[in-house]
Amino acid sequence: MARLSDIIEDFIKTLLKESEGELELQRNDLASYFDCAPSQINYVLATRFTLNHGYYIESRRGGGGYIRIVRLDTDKDDYLFYLLKEGIGKELSEQEAVQHLQRMVEQNFISKRDAYIIKSAISDKAIAIPSTLKDGIRASIFKSILAALLSLDEKK
Amino acid sequence: MARLSDIIEDFIKTLLKESEGELELQRNDLASYFDCAPSQINYVLATRFTLNHGYYIESRRGGGGYIRIVRLDTDKDDYLFYLLKEGIGKELSEQEAVQHLQRMVEQNFISKRDAYIIKSAISDKAIAIPSTLKDGIRASIFKSILAALLSLDEKK
DNA sequence: TTTATTGACTTTCTTTGACCTTAATTATAT
DNA sequence: ATATAATTAAGGTCAAAGAAAGTCAATAAA
């Protein structure tokens, strides 16, 4: 018997296909649809819809709350997608980050202005914590920015 | 399922646009128009029309009472400079950061795309460290970005 | 041993209502 | 006519209830 988590994963991916890569759902609805604990939805999201997998999750609690799942656009830019999935590991130095940004500008994926803003966000000065932690934070911030850039939603 | 508070927020913002940023209304009228408790109007104002959001609220009780909402329009560089120098202290919550970003978008200081990228950089998820440190890092990253935005303006 | 499942508990956000304060108007007493 | 009291007409506050999602650790399954 296929694991429920896999079934839920497939279900969400089907929904995403039908809705062109962007989807808002109610955790409790989905849980009761599959007759499982609500927290299992979180488990599925945490293990199969991470940034590294190419998905971006947003959510809100309270009345009218939701979970929003965005499939990042693979076609948009292979290099960025590669960076997000494999090119950036657990840590990223300032120097490496700047090199990535340079290349992104050269490839015309972001403007010089974008690069300048992003650089300011991930600079050593901005990340004012003990240096042992810096590269880890920088990696996660950089990935988060890549996800935003790859996000389908052009309006934003 | 759309939150009533959001609908009321939009309604007020539409009115504000029509009246060039200044508006007087009756709490009870608005509440009965939306068929909600009067105190929900206060909730909307308290959560969506704060100073950080760029609004100023004045009111008066008793007969002939009113609520006056004023959108604070400012000069871009003045605002960024103020925010950088005084408006943001040692710590900045994600919520506050988003409020500032919303205001910057509404005032056309930055694009929605910019805001989206910046938001991704300062989100709780991106800053993956113990929560006691998060707001401090966020403040310093946010300031660093503000400084970048300011210096981009100077280049012109 | 790793991966899934479950459920108790927590946090966040929204909605509602009971009660409080302030201002204006109207009625009453001097 | 005037000062005062009562009434009415606003808006404010706060806490409780409700509506979501998140976390984490214990167990179960593979």
Coordinates of C-alpha atoms (C1' of nucleotides) in Angstrom, one line a residue:
Chain A
M1 CA 0.0 0.0 0.0
A2 CA 1.3 3.4 -1.0
R3 CA 2.1 5.6 1.9
L4 CA -0.5 8.3 2.6
S5 CA 2.1 11.0 2.5
D6 CA 2.9 10.0 -1.0
I7 CA -0.7 10.1 -2.0
I8 CA -1.1 13.5 -0.5
E9 CA 2.0 14.7 -2.3
D10 CA 0.6 13.5 -5.6
F11 CA -2.7 15.1 -4.9
I12 CA -1.1 18.5 -4.2
K13 CA 1.0 18.2 -7.4
T14 CA -2.1 17.4 -9.4
L15 CA -3.8 20.4 -8.0
L16 CA -0.8 22.5 -8.8
K17 CA -0.8 21.3 -12.4
E18 CA -4.5 22.2 -12.7
S19 CA -3.9 25.7 -11.3
E20 CA -0.7 26.6 -13.1
G21 CA 1.7 26.3 -10.3
E22 CA -0.1 28.2 -7.6
L23 CA -2.5 27.0 -5.1
E24 CA -4.1 28.0 -1.8
L25 CA -5.6 25.4 0.5
Q26 CA -7.0 24.9 3.9
R27 CA -5.0 22.6 6.0
N28 CA -8.0 21.2 7.9
D29 CA -10.0 20.6 4.7
L30 CA -7.2 18.6 3.2
A31 CA -6.7 16.6 6.4
S32 CA -10.3 15.7 6.7
Y33 CA -10.4 14.9 2.9
F34 CA -7.7 12.3 3.6
D35 CA -9.0 11.5 7.0
C36 CA -5.6 12.2 8.7
A37 CA -4.2 14.4 11.4
P38 CA -3.8 18.0 10.2
S39 CA -0.2 17.9 11.2
Q40 CA 0.4 15.2 8.6
I41 CA -0.1 17.9 6.0
N42 CA 2.7 19.8 7.6
Y43 CA 4.8 16.7 7.4
V44 CA 4.2 16.3 3.7
L45 CA 5.0 19.9 3.1
A46 CA 8.1 19.8 5.2
T47 CA 9.5 16.7 3.5
R48 CA 8.3 17.1 -0.1
F49 CA 7.7 20.8 -0.8
T50 CA 10.8 22.5 0.4
L51 CA 12.8 25.2 -1.4
N52 CA 15.2 22.6 -2.5
H53 CA 12.4 20.7 -4.1
G54 CA 11.4 23.8 -5.9
Y55 CA 8.4 24.9 -3.9
Y56 CA 7.6 27.9 -1.9
I57 CA 5.2 27.9 1.0
E58 CA 3.4 30.8 2.6
S59 CA 0.7 30.5 5.2
R60 CA -1.4 32.4 7.6
R61 CA -3.1 31.4 10.9
G62 CA -6.3 32.5 12.4
G63 CA -9.7 33.0 10.9
G64 CA -9.5 33.0 7.1
G65 CA -6.1 31.3 7.4
Y66 CA -4.6 29.4 4.5
I67 CA -1.6 27.6 3.1
R68 CA -0.3 28.8 -0.2
I69 CA 2.0 26.6 -2.3
V70 CA 3.9 27.9 -5.3
R71 CA 5.8 25.7 -7.7
L72 CA 8.8 27.6 -8.8
D73 CA 9.2 28.1 -12.5
T74 CA 11.8 25.7 -13.8
D75 CA 11.7 27.1 -17.3
K76 CA 12.5 30.5 -16.2
D77 CA 16.1 30.1 -15.6
D78 CA 18.0 26.8 -15.4
Y79 CA 21.0 28.4 -13.6
L80 CA 18.9 29.9 -10.8
F81 CA 17.1 26.7 -10.4
Y82 CA 20.3 24.7 -10.3
L83 CA 21.6 27.1 -7.7
L84 CA 18.6 26.7 -5.5
K85 CA 18.5 23.0 -5.7
E86 CA 22.2 22.0 -5.7
G87 CA 24.5 24.9 -6.2
I88 CA 24.0 26.3 -2.7
G89 CA 24.5 24.1 0.2
K90 CA 24.1 24.7 3.8
E91 CA 26.6 27.6 3.9
L92 CA 27.4 30.4 1.6
S93 CA 30.2 33.0 2.0
E94 CA 29.8 36.6 1.1
Q95 CA 32.3 36.2 -1.7
E96 CA 30.5 33.2 -3.2
A97 CA 27.2 35.1 -3.0
V98 CA 28.7 38.1 -4.9
Q99 CA 30.0 35.8 -7.6
H100 CA 26.5 34.2 -8.0
L101 CA 25.0 37.7 -8.2
Q102 CA 27.5 38.8 -10.8
R103 CA 26.6 35.8 -13.0
M104 CA 22.9 36.5 -12.5
V105 CA 23.4 40.0 -13.8
E106 CA 25.5 38.8 -16.7
Q107 CA 22.8 36.4 -17.6
N108 CA 20.4 39.2 -17.5
F109 CA 18.2 37.5 -15.0
I110 CA 18.3 40.4 -12.6
S111 CA 19.1 44.0 -13.0
K112 CA 22.2 45.7 -11.5
R113 CA 19.8 47.4 -9.2
D114 CA 18.4 44.1 -8.0
A115 CA 21.9 42.8 -7.4
Y116 CA 22.8 45.8 -5.4
I117 CA 19.8 45.5 -3.1
I118 CA 20.3 41.8 -2.7
K119 CA 24.0 42.3 -2.0
S120 CA 23.2 44.7 0.7
A121 CA 20.9 42.2 2.3
I122 CA 23.4 39.4 2.4
S123 CA 26.5 41.3 3.2
D124 CA 28.6 40.5 6.1
K125 CA 27.8 43.8 7.7
A126 CA 24.1 43.2 7.5
I127 CA 24.2 39.8 9.0
A128 CA 25.4 40.9 12.4
I129 CA 26.0 37.7 14.2
P130 CA 28.9 35.5 15.2
S131 CA 30.8 34.5 12.1
T132 CA 30.3 30.8 12.7
L133 CA 26.6 31.2 12.0
K134 CA 26.8 33.8 9.2
D135 CA 27.3 31.6 6.2
G136 CA 24.4 29.4 7.3
I137 CA 22.0 32.3 7.5
R138 CA 23.3 33.8 4.3
A139 CA 22.7 30.5 2.5
S140 CA 19.1 30.4 3.7
I141 CA 18.5 34.0 2.9
F142 CA 20.0 33.6 -0.5
K143 CA 17.8 30.6 -1.3
S144 CA 14.8 32.4 -0.1
I145 CA 15.6 35.3 -2.5
L146 CA 16.1 32.9 -5.4
A147 CA 12.8 31.3 -4.7
A148 CA 11.2 34.8 -4.8
L149 CA 12.8 35.5 -8.1
L150 CA 11.7 32.2 -9.5
S151 CA 8.2 32.5 -8.1
L152 CA 5.6 32.6 -10.9
D153 CA 3.8 35.5 -9.6
E154 CA 5.1 38.3 -11.7
K155 CA 2.8 40.9 -10.3
K156 CA 4.7 40.9 -7.1
Chain B
M1 CA -13.7 33.0 3.5
A2 CA -12.1 36.2 2.6
R3 CA -11.6 37.9 5.9
L4 CA -14.1 40.7 6.6
S5 CA -11.2 42.8 8.1
D6 CA -9.5 42.7 4.7
I7 CA -12.7 43.7 2.9
I8 CA -13.1 46.6 5.2
E9 CA -9.5 47.6 4.8
D10 CA -9.9 47.7 1.0
F11 CA -13.1 49.6 1.3
I12 CA -11.4 52.3 3.4
K13 CA -8.5 52.5 1.1
T14 CA -10.7 53.0 -1.9
L15 CA -12.5 55.8 -0.1
L16 CA -9.1 57.3 0.7
K17 CA -8.1 57.3 -2.9
E18 CA -11.3 58.9 -3.9
S19 CA -10.8 61.6 -1.3
E20 CA -7.1 62.3 -1.8
G21 CA -5.9 60.7 1.4
E22 CA -8.2 62.2 4.0
L23 CA -11.4 60.8 5.2
E24 CA -13.9 61.2 8.0
L25 CA -16.3 58.4 8.8
Q26 CA -18.8 57.2 11.4
R27 CA -17.8 54.0 13.1
N28 CA -21.4 52.8 13.6
D29 CA -22.3 53.5 9.9
L30 CA -19.4 51.5 8.7
A31 CA -20.2 48.7 11.1
S32 CA -23.8 48.5 10.1
Y33 CA -22.8 48.7 6.4
F34 CA -20.7 45.6 6.9
D35 CA -23.1 44.1 9.5
C36 CA -20.4 43.6 12.1
A37 CA -19.6 44.7 15.6
P38 CA -18.5 48.3 15.8
S39 CA -15.3 47.3 17.6
Q40 CA -14.3 45.4 14.5
I41 CA -13.7 48.7 12.8
N42 CA -11.3 49.5 15.6
Y43 CA -9.6 46.2 15.0
V44 CA -9.2 47.0 11.3
L45 CA -7.7 50.4 12.1
A46 CA -5.4 49.0 14.8
T47 CA -4.0 46.3 12.6
R48 CA -4.0 47.9 9.1
F49 CA -3.8 51.6 9.5
T50 CA -1.0 52.1 12.0
L51 CA 1.7 54.8 11.8
N52 CA 4.0 52.1 10.3
H53 CA 1.5 51.6 7.6
G54 CA 1.6 55.3 7.0
Y55 CA -1.8 56.4 8.4
Y56 CA -2.8 58.7 11.1
I57 CA -6.1 58.3 13.0
E58 CA -8.0 61.0 14.9
S59 CA -11.4 60.6 16.5
R60 CA -14.0 62.1 18.7
R61 CA -16.6 60.6 20.9
G62 CA -20.1 61.8 21.7
G63 CA -22.7 63.4 19.6
G64 CA -21.3 64.4 16.2
G65 CA -18.4 62.0 16.8
Y66 CA -16.3 60.8 14.0
I67 CA -13.1 58.9 13.0
R68 CA -10.7 60.7 10.8
I69 CA -8.2 58.7 8.8
V70 CA -5.3 60.5 7.1
R71 CA -2.8 58.9 4.8
L72 CA 0.6 60.3 5.4
D73 CA 2.2 61.1 2.1
T74 CA 5.9 61.8 2.3
D75 CA 8.9 62.4 0.2
K76 CA 10.7 59.2 -0.6
D77 CA 14.2 60.0 0.5
D78 CA 13.1 61.8 3.6
Y79 CA 11.1 58.8 4.6
L80 CA 13.8 56.2 3.9
F81 CA 16.3 58.4 5.7
Y82 CA 14.0 58.7 8.7
L83 CA 13.3 55.0 8.8
L84 CA 17.0 54.2 8.6
K85 CA 18.1 56.7 11.3
E86 CA 15.3 56.6 13.8
G87 CA 12.3 54.6 12.7
I88 CA 13.9 51.3 13.1
G89 CA 15.7 50.5 16.3
K90 CA 17.8 47.5 17.4
E91 CA 15.1 45.0 16.6
L92 CA 12.4 44.6 14.0
S93 CA 9.7 42.0 13.9
E94 CA 8.6 40.4 10.6
Q95 CA 5.2 42.0 11.1
E96 CA 6.7 45.5 11.4
A97 CA 9.0 44.9 8.5
V98 CA 6.0 44.0 6.3
Q99 CA 4.1 47.1 7.5
H100 CA 7.0 49.3 6.3
L101 CA 7.2 47.4 3.0
Q102 CA 3.5 47.8 2.4
R103 CA 3.8 51.5 3.0
M104 CA 6.7 51.8 0.6
V105 CA 4.7 50.0 -2.1
E106 CA 1.6 52.1 -1.5
Q107 CA 3.7 55.3 -1.8
N108 CA 5.3 54.0 -4.9
F109 CA 8.8 54.1 -3.4
I110 CA 9.5 50.5 -4.4
S111 CA 7.8 48.1 -6.7
K112 CA 5.7 45.1 -5.6
R113 CA 8.5 43.0 -7.0
D114 CA 11.1 44.7 -4.9
A115 CA 8.9 44.3 -1.8
Y116 CA 8.5 40.7 -2.6
I117 CA 12.2 40.1 -2.9
I118 CA 13.0 42.1 0.3
K119 CA 10.2 40.3 2.1
S120 CA 11.7 37.0 1.2
A121 CA 15.1 38.1 2.5
I122 CA 13.8 39.2 5.9
S123 CA 11.2 36.6 6.5
D124 CA 11.2 34.5 9.6
K125 CA 11.8 31.4 7.5
A126 CA 14.8 32.8 5.8
I127 CA 16.4 33.9 9.0
A128 CA 16.9 30.5 10.4
I129 CA 18.3 31.1 13.8
P130 CA 17.0 31.1 17.4
S131 CA 14.1 33.5 17.6
T132 CA 15.7 35.6 20.3
L133 CA 18.2 36.8 17.7
K134 CA 16.0 37.1 14.7
D135 CA 14.6 40.5 15.3
G136 CA 18.1 41.9 15.7
I137 CA 19.4 40.4 12.5
R138 CA 16.3 41.5 10.7
A139 CA 16.7 45.1 11.9
S140 CA 20.3 45.2 10.6
I141 CA 19.4 43.6 7.3
F142 CA 16.5 45.9 6.8
K143 CA 18.6 48.9 7.5
S144 CA 21.2 47.7 5.1
I145 CA 18.6 47.5 2.4
L146 CA 17.3 50.9 3.2
A147 CA 20.8 52.3 2.9
A148 CA 21.1 50.6 -0.5
L149 CA 17.8 52.1 -1.7
L150 CA 19.0 55.5 -0.6
S151 CA 22.3 55.3 -2.3
L152 CA 20.7 54.1 -5.5
D153 CA 18.7 57.3 -5.5
E154 CA 21.8 59.4 -5.1
K155 CA 23.3 57.9 -8.2
K156 CA 20.7 59.4 -10.4
Chain C
dT1 C1' 17.2 3.0 11.7
dT2 C1' 14.8 6.0 9.1
dT3 C1' 10.3 7.5 7.7
dA4 C1' 5.3 8.1 8.7
dT5 C1' 1.4 8.9 11.7
dT6 C1' -1.0 10.8 15.5
dG7 C1' -2.5 13.9 18.9
dA8 C1' -1.8 17.1 22.7
dC9 C1' -0.5 21.6 23.2
dT10 C1' 0.8 26.3 21.3
dT11 C1' 0.6 30.5 18.7
dT12 C1' -1.6 33.7 15.7
dC13 C1' -5.3 36.2 13.9
dT14 C1' -10.3 37.4 13.8
dT15 C1' -14.8 38.3 15.5
dT16 C1' -18.1 39.5 19.0
dG17 C1' -20.1 41.6 23.0
dA18 C1' -20.3 43.6 27.5
dC19 C1' -19.0 47.6 29.7
dC20 C1' -16.6 52.4 29.8
dT21 C1' -15.8 57.3 28.5
dT22 C1' -16.8 61.6 26.3
dA23 C1' -19.6 65.0 24.0
dA24 C1' -23.8 67.2 22.7
dT25 C1' -28.5 68.0 23.5
dT26 C1' -32.6 68.4 26.1
dA27 C1' -35.2 68.9 30.3
dT28 C1' -35.5 70.8 34.9
dA29 C1' -34.9 73.9 38.7
dT30 C1' -33.6 78.4 40.3
Chain D
dA1 C1' -32.3 83.4 31.3
dT2 C1' -29.0 80.3 33.6
dA3 C1' -27.0 76.7 35.8
dT4 C1' -27.5 72.0 36.5
dA5 C1' -29.1 67.3 35.7
dA6 C1' -30.6 63.7 32.7
dT7 C1' -30.5 61.7 28.3
dT8 C1' -28.8 60.4 24.0
dA9 C1' -25.2 59.8 20.8
dA10 C1' -21.2 58.8 19.6
dG11 C1' -16.4 56.3 20.0
dG12 C1' -12.9 53.2 23.1
dT13 C1' -11.3 49.1 25.6
dC14 C1' -10.7 44.6 26.8
dA15 C1' -11.3 40.0 27.3
dA16 C1' -13.5 35.8 25.7
dA17 C1' -14.7 32.8 22.0
dG18 C1' -13.7 31.1 17.5
dA19 C1' -10.9 29.8 13.6
dA20 C1' -7.2 28.7 11.6
dA21 C1' -2.1 26.9 11.3
dG22 C1' 2.4 25.4 13.8
dT23 C1' 5.3 22.4 16.9
dC24 C1' 7.0 18.6 19.0
dA25 C1' 7.4 14.3 20.9
dA26 C1' 5.6 9.7 21.3
dT27 C1' 4.5 5.9 18.8
dA28 C1' 4.1 2.9 14.6
dA29 C1' 5.6 1.1 10.3
dA30 C1' 8.8 0.0 6.7

